[in-house]
GROMACS .gro file of N, CA and C in nm:
model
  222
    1UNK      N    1   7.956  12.289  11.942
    1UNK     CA    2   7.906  12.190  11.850
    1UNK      C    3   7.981  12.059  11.866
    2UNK      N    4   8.136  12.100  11.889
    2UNK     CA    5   8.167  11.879  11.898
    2UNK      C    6   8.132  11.856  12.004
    3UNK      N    7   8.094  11.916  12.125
    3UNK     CA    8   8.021  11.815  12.260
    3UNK      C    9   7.861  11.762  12.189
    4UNK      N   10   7.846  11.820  12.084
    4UNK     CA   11   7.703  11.774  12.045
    4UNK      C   12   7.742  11.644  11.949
    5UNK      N   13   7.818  11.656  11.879
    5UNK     CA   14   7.902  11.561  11.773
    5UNK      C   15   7.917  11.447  11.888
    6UNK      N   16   8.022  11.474  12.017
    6UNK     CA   17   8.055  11.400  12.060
    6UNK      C   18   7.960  11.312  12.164
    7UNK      N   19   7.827  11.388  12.168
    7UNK     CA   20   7.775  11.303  12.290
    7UNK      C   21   7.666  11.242  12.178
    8UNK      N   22   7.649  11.257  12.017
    8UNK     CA   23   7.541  11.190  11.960
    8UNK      C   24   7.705  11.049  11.919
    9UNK      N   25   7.783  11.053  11.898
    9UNK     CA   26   7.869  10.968  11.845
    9UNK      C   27   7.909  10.865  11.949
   10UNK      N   28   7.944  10.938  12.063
   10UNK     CA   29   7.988  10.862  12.187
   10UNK      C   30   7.800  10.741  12.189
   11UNK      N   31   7.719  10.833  12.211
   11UNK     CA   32   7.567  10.729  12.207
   11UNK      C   33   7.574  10.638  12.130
   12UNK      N   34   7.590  10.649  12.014
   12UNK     CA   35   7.582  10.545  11.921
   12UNK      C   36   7.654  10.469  11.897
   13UNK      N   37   7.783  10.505  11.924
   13UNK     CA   38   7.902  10.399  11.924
   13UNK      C   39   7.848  10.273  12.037
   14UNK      N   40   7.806  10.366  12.187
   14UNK     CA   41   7.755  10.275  12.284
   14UNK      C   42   7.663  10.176  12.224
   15UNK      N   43   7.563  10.206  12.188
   15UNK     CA   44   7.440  10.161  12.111
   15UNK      C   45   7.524   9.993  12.035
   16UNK      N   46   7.552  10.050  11.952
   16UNK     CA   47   7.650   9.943  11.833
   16UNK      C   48   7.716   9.873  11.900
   17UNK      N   49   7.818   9.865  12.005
   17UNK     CA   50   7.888   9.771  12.078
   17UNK      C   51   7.834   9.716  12.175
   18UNK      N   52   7.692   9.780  12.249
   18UNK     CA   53   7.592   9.643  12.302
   18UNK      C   54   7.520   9.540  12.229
   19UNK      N   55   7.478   9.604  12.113
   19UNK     CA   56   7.409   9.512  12.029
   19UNK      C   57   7.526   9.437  11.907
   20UNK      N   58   7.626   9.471  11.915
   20UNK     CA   59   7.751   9.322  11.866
   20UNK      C   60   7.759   9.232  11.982
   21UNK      N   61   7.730   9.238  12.085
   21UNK     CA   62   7.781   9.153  12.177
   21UNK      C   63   7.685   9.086  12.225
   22UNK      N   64   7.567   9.163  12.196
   22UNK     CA   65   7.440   9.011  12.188
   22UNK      C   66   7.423   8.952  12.069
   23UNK      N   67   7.452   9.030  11.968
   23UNK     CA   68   7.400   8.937  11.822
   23UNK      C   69   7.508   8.990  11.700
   24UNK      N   70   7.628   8.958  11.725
   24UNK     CA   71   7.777   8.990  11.672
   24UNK      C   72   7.730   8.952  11.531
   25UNK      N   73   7.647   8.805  11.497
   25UNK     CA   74   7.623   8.842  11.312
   25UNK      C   75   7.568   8.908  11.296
   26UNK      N   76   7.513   8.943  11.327
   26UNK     CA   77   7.353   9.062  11.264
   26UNK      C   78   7.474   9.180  11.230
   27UNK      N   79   7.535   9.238  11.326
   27UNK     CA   80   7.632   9.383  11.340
   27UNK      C   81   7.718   9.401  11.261
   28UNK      N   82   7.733   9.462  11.124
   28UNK     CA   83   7.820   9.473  11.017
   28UNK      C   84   7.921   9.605  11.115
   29UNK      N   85   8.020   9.595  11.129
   29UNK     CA   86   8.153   9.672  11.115
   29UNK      C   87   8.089   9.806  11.095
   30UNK      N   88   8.183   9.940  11.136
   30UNK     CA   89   8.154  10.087  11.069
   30UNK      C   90   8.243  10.089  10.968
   31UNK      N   91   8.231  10.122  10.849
   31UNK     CA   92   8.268  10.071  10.692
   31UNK      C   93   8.402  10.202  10.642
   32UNK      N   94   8.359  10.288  10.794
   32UNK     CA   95   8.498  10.389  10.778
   32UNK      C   96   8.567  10.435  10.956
   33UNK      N   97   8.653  10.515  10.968
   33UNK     CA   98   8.716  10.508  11.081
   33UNK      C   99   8.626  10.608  11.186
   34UNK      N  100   8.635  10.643  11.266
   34UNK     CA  101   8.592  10.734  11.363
   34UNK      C  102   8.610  10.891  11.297
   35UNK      N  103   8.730  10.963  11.295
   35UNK     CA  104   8.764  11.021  11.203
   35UNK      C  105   8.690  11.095  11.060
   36UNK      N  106   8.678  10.938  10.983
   36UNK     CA  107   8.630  10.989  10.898
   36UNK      C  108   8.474  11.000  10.856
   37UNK      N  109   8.416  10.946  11.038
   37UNK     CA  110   8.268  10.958  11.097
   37UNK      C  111   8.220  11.093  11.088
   38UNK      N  112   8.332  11.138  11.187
   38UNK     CA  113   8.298  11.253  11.201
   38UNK      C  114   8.300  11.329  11.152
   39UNK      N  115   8.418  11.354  11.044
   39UNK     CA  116   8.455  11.489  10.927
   39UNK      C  117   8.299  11.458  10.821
   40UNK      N  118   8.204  11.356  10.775
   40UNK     CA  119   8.104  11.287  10.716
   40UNK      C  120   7.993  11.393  10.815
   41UNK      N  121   7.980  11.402  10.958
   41UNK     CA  122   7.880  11.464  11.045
   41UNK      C  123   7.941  11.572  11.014
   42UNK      N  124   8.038  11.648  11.035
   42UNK     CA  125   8.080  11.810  10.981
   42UNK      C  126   8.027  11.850  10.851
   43UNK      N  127   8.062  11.802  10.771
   43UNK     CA  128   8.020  11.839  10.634
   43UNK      C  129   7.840  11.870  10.639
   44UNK      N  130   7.784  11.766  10.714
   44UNK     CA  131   7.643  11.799  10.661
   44UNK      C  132   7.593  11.904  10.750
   45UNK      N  133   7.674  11.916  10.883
   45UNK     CA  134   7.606  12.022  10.964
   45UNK      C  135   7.671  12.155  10.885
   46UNK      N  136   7.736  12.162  10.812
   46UNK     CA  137   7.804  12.251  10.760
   46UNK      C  138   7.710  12.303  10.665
   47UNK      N  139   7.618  12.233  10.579
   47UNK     CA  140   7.541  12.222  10.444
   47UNK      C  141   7.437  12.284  10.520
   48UNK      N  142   7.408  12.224  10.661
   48UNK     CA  143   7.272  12.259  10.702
   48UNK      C  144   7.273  12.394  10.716
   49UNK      N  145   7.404  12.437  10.781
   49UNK     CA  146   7.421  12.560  10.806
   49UNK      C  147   7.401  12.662  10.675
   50UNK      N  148   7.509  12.655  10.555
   50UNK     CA  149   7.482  12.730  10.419
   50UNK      C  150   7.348  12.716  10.384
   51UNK      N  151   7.239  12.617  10.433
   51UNK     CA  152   7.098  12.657  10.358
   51UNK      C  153   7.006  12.750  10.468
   52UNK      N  154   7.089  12.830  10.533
   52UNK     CA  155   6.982  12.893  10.611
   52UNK      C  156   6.952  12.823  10.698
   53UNK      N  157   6.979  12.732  10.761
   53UNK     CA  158   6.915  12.661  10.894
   53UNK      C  159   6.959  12.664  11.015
   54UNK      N  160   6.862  12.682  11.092
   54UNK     CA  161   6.916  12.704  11.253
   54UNK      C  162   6.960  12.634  11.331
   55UNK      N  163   7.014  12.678  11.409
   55UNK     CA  164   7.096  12.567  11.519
   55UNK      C  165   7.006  12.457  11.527
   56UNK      N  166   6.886  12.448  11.578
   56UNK     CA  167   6.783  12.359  11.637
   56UNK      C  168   6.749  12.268  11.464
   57UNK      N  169   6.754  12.344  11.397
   57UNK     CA  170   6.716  12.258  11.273
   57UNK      C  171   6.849  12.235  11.251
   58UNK      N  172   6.968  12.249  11.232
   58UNK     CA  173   7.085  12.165  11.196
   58UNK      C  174   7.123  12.048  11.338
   59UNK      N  175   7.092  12.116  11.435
   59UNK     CA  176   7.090  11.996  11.539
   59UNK      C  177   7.034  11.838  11.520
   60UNK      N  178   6.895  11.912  11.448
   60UNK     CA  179   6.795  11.783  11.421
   60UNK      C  180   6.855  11.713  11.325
   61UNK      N  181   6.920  11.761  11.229
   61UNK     CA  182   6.960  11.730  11.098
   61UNK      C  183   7.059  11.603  11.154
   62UNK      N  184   7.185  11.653  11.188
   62UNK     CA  185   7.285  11.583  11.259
   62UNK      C  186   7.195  11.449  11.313
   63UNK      N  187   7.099  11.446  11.426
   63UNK     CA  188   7.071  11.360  11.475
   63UNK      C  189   7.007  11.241  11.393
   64UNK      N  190   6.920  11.270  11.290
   64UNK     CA  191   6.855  11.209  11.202
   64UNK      C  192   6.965  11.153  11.102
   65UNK      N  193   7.114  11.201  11.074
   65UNK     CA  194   7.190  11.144  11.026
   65UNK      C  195   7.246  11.039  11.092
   66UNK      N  196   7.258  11.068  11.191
   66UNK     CA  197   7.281  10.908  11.327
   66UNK      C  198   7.238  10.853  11.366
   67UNK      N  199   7.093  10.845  11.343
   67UNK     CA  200   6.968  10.737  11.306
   67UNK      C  201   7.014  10.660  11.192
   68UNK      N  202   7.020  10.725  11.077
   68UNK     CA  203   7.035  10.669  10.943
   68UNK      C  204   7.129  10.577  10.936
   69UNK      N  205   7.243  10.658  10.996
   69UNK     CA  206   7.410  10.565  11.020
   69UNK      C  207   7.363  10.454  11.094
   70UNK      N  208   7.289  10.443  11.222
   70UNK     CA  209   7.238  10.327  11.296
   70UNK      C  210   7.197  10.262  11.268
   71UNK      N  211   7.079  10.282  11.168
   71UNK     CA  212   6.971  10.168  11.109
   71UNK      C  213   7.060  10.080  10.980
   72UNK      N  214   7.138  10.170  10.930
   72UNK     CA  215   7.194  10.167  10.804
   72UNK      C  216   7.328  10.001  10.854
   73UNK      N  217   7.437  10.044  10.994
   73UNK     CA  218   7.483   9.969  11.043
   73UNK      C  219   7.438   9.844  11.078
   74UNK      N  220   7.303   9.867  11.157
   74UNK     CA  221   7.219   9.761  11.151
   74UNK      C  222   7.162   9.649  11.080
   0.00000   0.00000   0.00000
Protein backbone atom coordinates (compact mmCIF):
# COMPACT_ATOMS: atom_id res chain seq x y z
CA UNK A 1 0.00 0.00 0.00
CA UNK A 2 2.73 3.01 0.49
CA UNK A 3 4.13 2.30 -3.14
CA UNK A 4 0.43 3.11 -3.93
CA UNK A 5 0.45 6.17 -1.38
CA UNK A 6 3.71 6.89 -2.79
CA UNK A 7 3.31 6.81 -6.52
CA UNK A 8 -0.41 8.73 -6.17
CA UNK A 9 1.60 11.49 -3.86
CA UNK A 10 4.89 11.49 -5.72
CA UNK A 11 2.13 12.30 -9.06
CA UNK A 12 0.64 14.97 -7.56
CA UNK A 13 3.25 16.63 -5.88
CA UNK A 14 4.73 16.48 -9.68
CA UNK A 15 1.44 17.85 -10.95
CA UNK A 16 1.51 20.99 -8.31
CA UNK A 17 5.14 22.02 -8.89
CA UNK A 18 4.62 22.23 -12.78
CA UNK A 19 1.69 24.19 -12.54
CA UNK A 20 3.44 26.82 -9.71
CA UNK A 21 5.96 27.42 -12.13
CA UNK A 22 3.74 28.42 -14.91
CA UNK A 23 1.15 30.27 -12.90
CA UNK A 24 2.87 30.59 -9.20
CA UNK A 25 -0.40 33.02 -8.23
CA UNK A 26 -3.05 30.87 -9.04
CA UNK A 27 -0.99 27.84 -6.74
CA UNK A 28 -1.86 28.21 -3.01
CA UNK A 29 0.93 26.32 -0.86
CA UNK A 30 -0.01 22.56 0.71
CA UNK A 31 -1.62 24.04 3.98
CA UNK A 32 0.14 20.97 5.89
CA UNK A 33 3.56 19.07 5.63
CA UNK A 34 4.14 15.91 3.55
CA UNK A 35 3.91 13.88 6.65
CA UNK A 36 0.98 15.05 7.74
CA UNK A 37 -0.35 14.37 3.87
CA UNK A 38 0.10 11.28 4.24
CA UNK A 39 -0.91 10.09 7.86
CA UNK A 40 -4.57 12.36 6.35
CA UNK A 41 -4.34 9.42 3.14
CA UNK A 42 -3.82 6.55 5.95
CA UNK A 43 -6.59 7.35 7.99
CA UNK A 44 -9.13 7.31 5.18
CA UNK A 45 -7.77 4.19 3.53
CA UNK A 46 -8.00 2.87 6.93
CA UNK A 47 -11.97 3.94 7.23
CA UNK A 48 -12.32 2.51 3.79
CA UNK A 49 -11.00 -0.53 4.97
CA UNK A 50 -13.36 -0.82 8.53
CA UNK A 51 -16.48 -0.28 6.16
CA UNK A 52 -16.04 -3.43 4.36
CA UNK A 53 -14.32 -2.22 1.29
CA UNK A 54 -12.02 -3.79 -1.02
CA UNK A 55 -8.73 -3.20 -2.04
CA UNK A 56 -9.95 -1.91 -5.55
CA UNK A 57 -12.68 0.17 -3.82
CA UNK A 58 -10.31 1.62 -1.11
CA UNK A 59 -7.76 2.11 -3.92
CA UNK A 60 -10.38 4.23 -5.72
CA UNK A 61 -11.20 5.93 -2.58
CA UNK A 62 -7.51 7.08 -1.94
CA UNK A 63 -7.33 8.28 -5.50
CA UNK A 64 -10.48 10.39 -5.54
CA UNK A 65 -9.05 11.89 -2.29
CA UNK A 66 -6.04 13.21 -4.44
CA UNK A 67 -8.22 14.60 -6.91
CA UNK A 68 -10.01 16.49 -4.18
CA UNK A 69 -6.57 17.55 -2.52
CA UNK A 70 -5.66 18.75 -6.25
CA UNK A 71 -8.61 20.61 -7.24
CA UNK A 72 -8.97 21.80 -3.67
CA UNK A 73 -4.95 23.16 -3.96
CA UNK A 74 -5.87 24.53 -7.08
Amino acid sequence: MLSTVNFFGDATMNIIQRLQKIMPENIKPIACSWEEHLAKMQKISEEASLQGSSLAAANRYRVEWWYLELLEII
